[in-house]
Short mmCIF file of C-alpha atoms in Angstrom, two decimals:
data_model
loop_
_atom_site.label_atom_id
_atom_site.label_comp_id
_atom_site.label_asym_id
_atom_site.label_seq_id
_atom_site.Cartn_x
_atom_site.Cartn_y
_atom_site.Cartn_z
CA MET B 11 0.00 0.00 0.00
CA ARG B 12 1.44 3.36 -1.00
CA ILE B 13 0.72 6.55 0.87
CA ASP B 14 0.30 9.59 -1.31
CA SER B 15 1.95 12.48 0.50
CA ASN B 16 0.22 14.99 -1.78
CA ASN B 17 -3.09 14.40 0.04
CA PHE B 18 -1.72 15.54 3.40
CA ILE B 19 -2.71 18.91 4.77
CA GLN B 20 0.25 21.22 4.32
CA PRO B 21 1.18 23.11 7.48
CA SER B 22 1.33 26.85 7.40
CA PRO B 23 4.78 28.42 7.35
CA VAL B 24 6.24 28.72 10.81
CA SER B 25 8.99 31.19 11.38
CA ARG B 26 12.03 30.23 13.38
CA THR B 27 13.26 33.70 14.20
CA GLY B 28 10.13 35.70 13.81
CA GLY B 29 10.21 36.66 10.11
CA THR B 30 11.58 33.92 7.87
CA PRO B 31 9.30 31.03 6.90
CA VAL B 32 10.53 27.42 6.94
CA VAL B 33 12.33 26.49 3.74
CA ASP B 34 10.69 24.24 1.09
CA GLN B 35 7.08 24.35 2.25
CA GLY B 36 5.95 23.21 -1.22
CA ALA B 37 8.25 20.17 -1.30
CA SER B 38 6.82 16.71 -0.73
CA PHE B 39 7.35 14.88 2.53
CA ALA B 40 9.83 12.44 0.97
CA GLU B 41 11.93 15.30 -0.41
CA GLN B 42 11.93 17.07 2.94
CA LEU B 43 12.92 13.83 4.67
CA GLU B 44 15.82 13.30 2.28
CA LYS B 45 17.04 16.89 2.73
CA ALA B 46 16.86 16.58 6.51
CA ALA B 47 18.75 13.28 6.42
CA LYS B 48 21.44 14.76 4.17
CA ALA B 49 21.77 17.76 6.47
CA ALA B 50 22.25 15.38 9.39
CA GLY B 51 24.85 13.42 7.43
CA ARG B 52 22.67 10.34 6.95
CA THR B 53 21.08 8.74 3.94
CA VAL B 54 17.48 7.65 3.71
CA PRO B 55 17.63 3.83 3.58
CA GLY B 56 14.90 3.36 0.99
CA ALA B 57 16.04 6.06 -1.45
CA ALA B 58 19.32 4.44 -2.49
CA ASP B 59 17.73 1.00 -2.66
CA ALA B 60 14.87 2.29 -4.81
CA ALA B 61 17.27 4.02 -7.20
CA ALA B 62 19.43 0.90 -7.46
CA GLN B 63 16.35 -1.26 -8.05
CA ALA B 64 15.09 1.08 -10.77
CA ALA B 65 18.48 0.99 -12.51
CA GLU B 66 18.53 -2.81 -12.26
CA ASP B 67 15.00 -3.04 -13.70
CA ALA B 68 15.99 -0.82 -16.63
CA LYS B 69 19.01 -3.02 -17.37
CA LEU B 70 16.85 -6.15 -17.18
CA LYS B 71 14.27 -4.67 -19.59
CA ALA B 72 17.01 -3.67 -22.05
CA THR B 73 18.56 -7.14 -21.89
CA CYS B 74 15.19 -8.80 -22.48
CA LYS B 75 14.64 -6.60 -25.55
CA GLU B 76 18.08 -7.54 -26.87
CA MET B 77 17.26 -11.22 -26.35
CA GLU B 78 14.03 -10.79 -28.29
CA ALA B 79 15.97 -9.08 -31.09
CA VAL B 80 18.39 -12.02 -31.27
CA PHE B 81 15.49 -14.48 -31.40
CA LEU B 82 13.73 -12.49 -34.12
CA ASN B 83 16.98 -12.26 -36.09
CA MET B 84 17.44 -16.03 -35.96
CA MET B 85 13.83 -16.56 -37.00
CA LEU B 86 14.09 -14.10 -39.91
CA THR B 87 17.36 -15.67 -41.08
CA ARG B 88 15.79 -19.14 -41.10
CA MET B 89 12.76 -17.81 -42.93
CA ARG B 90 14.96 -16.20 -45.62
CA ALA B 91 16.79 -19.50 -46.07
CA THR B 92 13.54 -21.18 -47.15
CA VAL B 93 12.91 -18.69 -49.97
CA PRO B 94 14.45 -19.75 -53.31
CA LYS B 95 17.21 -17.43 -54.54
CA GLY B 96 16.62 -15.65 -57.81
CA ASN B 97 19.30 -14.72 -60.32
CA LEU B 98 17.84 -11.31 -61.11
CA LEU B 99 20.23 -9.38 -58.87
CA GLY B 100 22.74 -12.15 -58.42
CA ASN B 101 23.59 -13.94 -55.24
CA SER B 102 26.86 -12.31 -54.27
CA SER B 103 28.53 -12.41 -50.88
CA GLU B 104 28.07 -8.63 -50.63
CA GLU B 105 24.31 -8.99 -51.03
CA GLN B 106 24.21 -11.68 -48.36
CA MET B 107 26.22 -9.50 -45.98
CA LEU B 108 23.97 -6.48 -46.55
CA THR B 109 20.88 -8.63 -46.13
CA SER B 110 22.26 -9.91 -42.84
CA LEU B 111 22.94 -6.35 -41.64
CA LEU B 112 19.45 -5.28 -42.74
CA ASP B 113 17.90 -8.20 -40.85
CA THR B 114 19.85 -7.27 -37.71
CA GLU B 115 18.66 -3.67 -37.78
CA LEU B 116 15.08 -4.67 -38.63
CA THR B 117 14.90 -7.09 -35.73
CA LYS B 118 16.38 -4.53 -33.30
CA ASN B 119 13.70 -2.04 -34.36
CA MET B 120 11.00 -4.71 -34.14
CA ALA B 121 12.05 -5.60 -30.58
CA GLN B 122 12.15 -1.93 -29.51
CA ALA B 123 8.66 -1.38 -30.95
CA GLY B 124 7.21 -4.20 -28.87
CA GLY B 125 8.08 -7.17 -31.03
CA MET B 126 5.98 -10.21 -30.41
CA GLY B 127 5.88 -9.92 -26.63
CA LEU B 128 8.81 -12.20 -25.85
CA ALA B 129 10.77 -9.44 -24.04
CA ASP B 130 7.78 -8.69 -21.79
CA MET B 131 7.32 -12.36 -20.93
CA LEU B 132 11.04 -12.77 -20.19
CA TYR B 133 11.04 -9.65 -18.02
CA ARG B 134 8.03 -10.79 -15.99
CA GLN B 135 9.50 -14.26 -15.51
CA LEU B 136 12.94 -13.02 -14.50
CA LYS B 137 11.45 -10.31 -12.26
CA LYS B 138 9.26 -12.93 -10.55
CA ASN B 139 12.40 -14.86 -9.57
CA ASP B 140 13.70 -11.76 -7.78
CA VAL B 141 12.98 -12.32 -4.08
CA LYS B 142 13.13 -8.60 -3.23
CA GLY B 143 10.70 -7.85 -6.04
CA GLN B 144 8.23 -10.39 -4.68
CA ALA B 145 8.33 -8.82 -1.24
CA LEU B 146 7.41 -5.42 -2.69
CA ARG B 147 4.37 -6.69 -4.59
#
C-alpha cells in the first residue's frame, strides 16, 4: 500500500526567528525527509535502494529486448533460407552481408517497438524470480 503524500494537509509556514518562513514548504514529505537526512549526514535507507532497483530493472528490460531481437533475427534468417534465390540481382557475398545487416537492424527495431511480446514475458518471468521484487508486490 502506498501513501500519497500529496493528500496531506500542508502546514502553514512557521517562522524560526520571527520573520523567515521554513524552507521548502511546497516540497513533498519524501523530499523534505531526504534533505533533513542529508543535512544530518545520513542517507534515507529506501532512497538508495529504490534508485538501485530502478536501474537494475531498466538493465533487465534492455537485456530482455536484446534477447528478443536475437530471437527475431534467428527466425528471420531461417525464414529467408527457405525462400528460393533468384538470379535477377545475383547472389553475391556482398548482397548476403547487406541482407544480414538489414535483418539485424530490422529485428532490433522490431524488438524496440514491442516485437511479439517475448521481451515482456522474459522480463516478468525473471522479475518474478527476484525475491526482493516479490516482497514489494
